């Protein structure tokens, strides 16, 4: 999928080859963790209140530039496509986390259990739940652009999802972990929400307002300068994670493939549900595309950071969230391709629905 197609050409080099970068981080992290384990063990001990300080800094460097792009004033425009917004909210918060919990129970605890380390099963389930409970914030702008999505709708749904995430992420994760018979460290979970969602949102929005007082060009320049730092922080976090996960992966390399299966199924189910629901409601294709894509993609930076904070570097939860990073771009480019190719079919059905309701 990392070829010079019209879809791929609309992405930066890093975005286009994200899976390749993650694969390199896997190799580098495992190699460094095996060759020089002492520095990584020391980094793992730099904690305050179960929050790893190096990871917290790296996550902030990752997340804040992304949140700078979000304009919460767009919440005032959600009524323009209220049906599409309703589909997005329904899929992201009523289907996505719960369907992933079901898939994790089915595949991790039952179908794949004989091939997975039994002591990590709870962690894998928890990581998949964390991944599904965090809707995409940054990359959805890329997917929307590649599918010809309405920029105003995309911005509105991202702003609304981020607002909901502040209040719903911890309760949904806590509920699904509890239902999955996994102990819920509520204090650490609440602290993770504050550190990795609430505070970065506030900081990013105050910074955004300051920059916009000097004009949109100032914001664009800042985002351009911060981009490489955000990329470097993500890659360094992955190297750290795989340095701790290396022993487990070398023992059972099939784990990554098995964890990818429920993620793949969930992407197809959520994207398809949002796309078909928008068609039945008569929403234009420019709304249905980004609605389907945000329902399929994840805010994996938040999921990775929360998994490390809750369960540690060496946990199955941390590994499961990183598998989401590994498969994100190939899967989402496939969804973009499907959305673009099916546009004539979509418009015929949506057009009949609009005509019937006129």
XYZ file of C-alpha atoms in Angstrom:
358
model
C 0.000 0.000 0.000
C 3.018 2.306 0.268
C 3.097 3.026 -3.455
C 2.677 6.249 -5.377
C -1.080 5.906 -5.800
C -3.364 8.950 -5.636
C -4.215 8.044 -2.053
C -0.670 7.478 -0.918
C 0.617 10.591 -2.666
C -1.590 12.749 -0.437
C 0.340 11.645 2.650
C 3.672 12.692 4.063
C 6.600 10.280 3.800
C 6.219 9.347 7.456
C 2.470 8.758 7.182
C 2.832 6.742 3.983
C 5.446 4.419 5.431
C 4.251 4.342 9.038
C 4.078 0.550 9.100
C 7.660 0.327 7.798
C 8.847 2.730 10.503
C 7.090 0.684 13.162
C 8.683 -2.496 11.812
C 12.123 -0.845 12.040
C 11.341 0.213 15.612
C 10.456 -3.394 16.427
C 13.818 -4.585 15.142
C 15.779 -1.752 16.779
C 13.958 -2.036 20.099
C 14.345 -5.810 20.353
C 18.026 -5.645 19.373
C 18.870 -2.838 21.813
C 16.876 -4.452 24.617
C 18.809 -7.679 24.216
C 22.235 -6.067 23.779
C 22.082 -3.294 26.393
C 19.148 -4.004 28.764
C 20.433 -1.944 31.721
C 19.593 1.560 30.346
C 16.070 0.470 29.452
C 15.505 -1.051 32.881
C 16.598 2.247 34.407
C 14.161 4.192 32.219
C 11.387 1.812 33.262
C 11.971 2.723 36.917
C 11.589 6.500 36.405
C 8.048 6.680 37.726
C 5.922 8.918 39.914
C 2.461 7.662 40.940
C 2.749 4.837 38.366
C 3.373 7.356 35.568
C 6.587 6.751 33.647
C 8.125 10.209 33.274
C 10.032 9.644 29.983
C 6.906 8.203 28.394
C 4.765 11.084 29.692
C 7.113 13.611 28.078
C 7.198 11.686 24.797
C 3.411 11.374 24.692
C 2.991 15.101 25.245
C 5.380 15.800 22.387
C 3.303 13.418 20.255
C -0.168 14.575 21.243
C 0.011 18.357 21.635
C 0.866 19.073 17.947
C -2.081 16.910 16.908
C -4.462 18.688 19.267
C -3.272 22.042 17.930
C -5.075 21.158 14.702
C -8.422 20.726 16.449
C -10.742 23.737 16.444
C -13.338 23.289 19.178
C -15.275 26.222 17.734
C -16.353 23.684 15.092
C -18.682 22.196 17.724
C -21.061 25.002 16.825
C -21.351 23.594 13.302
C -22.291 20.019 14.207
C -25.965 20.702 13.397
C -25.158 21.105 9.693
C -24.741 17.359 9.284
C -26.400 16.125 12.436
C -27.227 12.730 10.947
C -23.591 12.069 10.020
C -22.448 13.310 13.420
C -25.002 11.029 15.066
C -23.673 8.036 13.121
C -20.097 8.910 14.100
C -20.962 9.182 17.801
C -23.016 5.984 17.714
C -20.307 3.913 16.018
C -17.429 5.338 18.072
C -19.031 5.119 21.488
C -21.877 2.577 21.310
C -20.367 -0.015 18.940
C -16.599 0.264 18.728
C -15.370 -0.359 22.325
C -17.999 -3.010 23.022
C -17.466 -4.883 19.763
C -13.723 -4.947 20.444
C -14.306 -6.332 23.933
C -16.407 -9.083 22.355
C -13.775 -9.819 19.684
C -11.011 -9.844 22.300
C -12.992 -12.311 24.415
C -13.656 -14.534 21.396
C -10.177 -14.550 19.853
C -7.792 -13.950 22.766
C -9.494 -15.932 25.506
C -10.782 -18.754 23.311
C -9.783 -19.245 19.669
C -6.136 -18.083 19.944
C -5.547 -18.910 23.617
C -3.537 -22.111 22.926
C -0.937 -20.089 20.975
C -0.643 -17.179 23.413
C 1.208 -16.949 26.756
C -1.500 -17.548 29.381
C -0.104 -14.963 31.811
C -0.570 -12.219 29.183
C -4.147 -12.941 28.094
C -5.658 -10.300 30.395
C -3.129 -7.775 29.133
C -3.912 -8.445 25.475
C -7.634 -8.028 26.107
C -7.031 -4.791 28.039
C -4.800 -3.383 25.289
C -7.375 -4.049 22.590
C -10.066 -2.370 24.707
C -7.855 0.692 25.252
C -7.205 0.890 21.524
C -10.901 0.796 20.629
C -11.939 3.314 23.298
C -9.762 6.075 21.812
C -11.176 7.429 18.492
C -8.691 8.906 16.031
C -7.758 12.577 16.444
C -4.964 13.380 13.986
C -4.716 10.842 11.170
C -8.444 11.125 10.417
C -7.683 14.478 8.746
C -5.406 12.591 6.349
C -7.965 9.854 5.681
C -10.697 12.431 5.133
C -8.578 14.345 2.631
C -7.753 11.162 0.702
C -11.429 10.195 0.463
C -12.658 13.645 -0.585
C -14.319 14.258 2.767
C -15.975 17.507 3.814
C -13.284 19.377 5.841
C -15.865 21.167 7.980
C -17.616 17.935 8.898
C -14.309 16.218 9.653
C -13.243 19.027 11.971
C -16.624 19.030 13.727
C -16.641 15.298 14.377
C -13.046 15.315 15.645
C -13.808 18.187 18.031
C -16.927 16.407 19.301
C -15.144 13.074 19.723
C -12.305 14.695 21.659
C -14.832 16.388 23.944
C -16.660 13.108 24.570
C -13.355 11.309 25.126
C -12.516 13.552 28.097
C -15.605 12.288 29.915
C -16.262 8.821 28.437
C -12.834 7.213 27.979
C -12.209 6.263 31.615
C -15.765 5.024 32.418
C -15.973 2.896 29.247
C -12.496 1.417 29.718
C -13.222 0.759 33.396
C -16.571 -0.880 32.595
C -15.174 -3.155 29.881
C -12.127 -4.136 31.920
C -14.414 -5.002 34.821
C -16.732 -7.052 32.594
C -13.619 -8.812 31.250
C -12.653 -9.738 34.849
C -9.569 -7.498 34.775
C -8.740 -5.423 37.856
C -9.384 -1.741 37.211
C -6.762 0.616 38.703
C -9.153 3.558 38.793
C -6.626 5.985 40.236
C -4.101 5.369 37.472
C -6.821 5.347 34.811
C -8.174 8.715 35.968
C -4.660 10.144 36.154
C -3.988 8.911 32.597
C -7.093 10.721 31.334
C -5.963 13.922 33.025
C -2.361 13.649 31.816
C -2.928 12.414 28.287
C -6.297 13.948 27.343
C -7.487 16.807 29.542
C -4.253 18.709 30.181
C -2.905 18.372 26.592
C -6.263 19.569 25.208
C -6.217 22.654 27.435
C -2.561 23.427 26.681
C -3.024 22.917 22.933
C -6.121 25.126 22.763
C -4.520 27.957 24.738
C -1.446 27.737 22.494
C -3.663 27.637 19.393
C -5.485 30.813 20.413
C -2.175 32.577 21.070
C -0.851 31.590 17.647
C -4.040 32.537 15.802
C -3.846 36.045 17.222
C -0.804 36.387 14.960
C -2.681 34.895 12.026
C -3.241 31.416 10.525
C 0.274 31.418 9.053
C 1.766 31.411 12.565
C -0.205 28.273 13.419
C 0.861 26.586 10.182
C 4.532 27.405 10.808
C 4.354 26.034 14.345
C 2.686 22.811 13.201
C 5.333 22.400 10.520
C 8.149 22.813 13.057
C 6.564 20.487 15.599
C 5.865 17.712 13.085
C 9.352 16.133 13.138
C 9.443 16.268 16.952
C 6.084 14.511 17.171
C 7.288 11.830 14.755
C 10.544 11.315 16.649
C 8.668 11.002 19.962
C 6.387 8.299 18.546
C 9.286 6.292 17.133
C 11.335 6.585 20.325
C 8.346 5.418 22.394
C 8.027 2.364 20.157
C 11.737 1.575 20.475
C 11.426 1.743 24.279
C 8.361 -0.475 24.234
C 9.898 -3.169 22.054
C 13.090 -3.118 24.081
C 10.947 -4.347 26.983
C 8.792 -6.651 24.837
C 11.687 -8.232 22.932
C 12.020 -11.370 25.046
C 8.320 -12.214 24.744
C 8.261 -11.555 20.992
C 11.342 -13.690 20.353
C 9.725 -16.537 22.279
C 6.408 -16.271 20.412
C 6.649 -14.149 17.231
C 3.160 -15.310 16.174
C 1.645 -13.068 18.883
C 1.702 -9.938 16.703
C -0.157 -11.667 13.859
C -2.792 -13.078 16.212
C -3.384 -9.708 17.886
C -3.855 -8.096 14.473
C -6.835 -10.333 13.629
C -9.466 -8.756 15.958
C -8.175 -5.293 15.001
C -8.656 -6.088 11.310
C -12.180 -7.406 11.868
C -13.137 -4.409 13.968
C -11.897 -1.925 11.350
C -14.046 -3.606 8.689
C -17.129 -3.826 10.933
C -16.995 -0.229 12.202
C -16.160 1.368 8.852
C -18.866 -0.655 7.121
C -21.486 0.148 9.756
C -20.847 3.899 9.604
C -20.745 3.924 5.798
C -24.007 1.975 5.380
C -25.840 3.943 8.081
C -24.912 7.251 6.435
C -26.109 5.907 3.079
C -29.446 4.851 4.542
C -29.842 8.306 6.106
C -29.131 10.020 2.762
C -25.945 11.807 3.857
C -23.587 12.898 1.043
C -20.500 10.828 0.302
C -18.250 13.652 1.565
C -19.792 13.102 5.015
C -20.011 9.307 4.938
C -16.308 8.908 4.056
C -14.806 10.669 7.090
C -17.573 9.281 9.322
C -16.601 5.730 8.343
C -12.887 6.441 8.625
C -12.973 7.943 12.122
C -15.037 4.948 13.202
C -12.321 2.595 11.962
C -9.124 4.366 13.082
C -7.738 4.890 16.584
C -5.944 7.474 18.722
C -3.150 4.959 19.185
C -0.780 7.421 20.884
C -3.230 7.753 23.776
C -3.832 3.998 23.876
C -0.100 3.209 24.005
C 0.554 5.753 26.759
C -2.392 4.600 28.875
C -1.454 0.930 28.480
C 2.100 1.635 29.651
C 0.802 3.704 32.582
C -1.750 1.107 33.674
C 0.124 -2.116 33.045
C 3.788 -1.315 32.317
C 6.222 -1.582 29.420
C 6.397 -5.374 29.529
C 2.649 -5.925 29.592
C 0.551 -7.609 26.958
C -1.632 -4.487 26.983
C 1.234 -2.303 25.763
C 2.097 -4.786 23.017
C -1.522 -5.022 21.832
C -1.817 -1.244 21.439
C 1.393 -1.116 19.406
C 0.065 -3.780 17.044
C -2.661 -1.222 16.334
C 0.036 1.243 15.259
C 1.651 -1.402 13.063
C -1.478 -2.199 11.063
C -3.094 1.270 11.077
C -1.878 2.651 7.743
C -2.308 -0.452 5.539
C -5.793 -1.078 6.913
C -6.921 2.536 6.644
C -5.601 2.905 3.100
C -7.643 -0.156 2.193
C -10.727 1.498 3.737
C -10.000 4.726 1.828
C -9.707 2.684 -1.375
C -13.032 0.942 -0.689
C -14.777 4.242 0.097
C -13.492 5.875 -3.090
C -14.263 2.893 -5.350
C -17.796 2.477 -3.986
C -18.791 6.120 -4.438
C -21.160 5.513 -7.441
C -22.971 2.771 -5.492
C -23.155 5.010 -2.443
C -24.519 8.040 -4.291
C -27.275 6.003 -5.968
C -28.593 4.768 -2.633
C -28.151 8.075 -0.775
C -29.775 9.967 -3.661
C -32.864 7.749 -3.569
C -33.083 8.209 0.203
C -32.890 12.025 -0.119
C -35.514 12.005 -2.869
C -37.859 9.835 -0.804
C -37.594 12.142 2.201
C -37.966 15.363 0.168
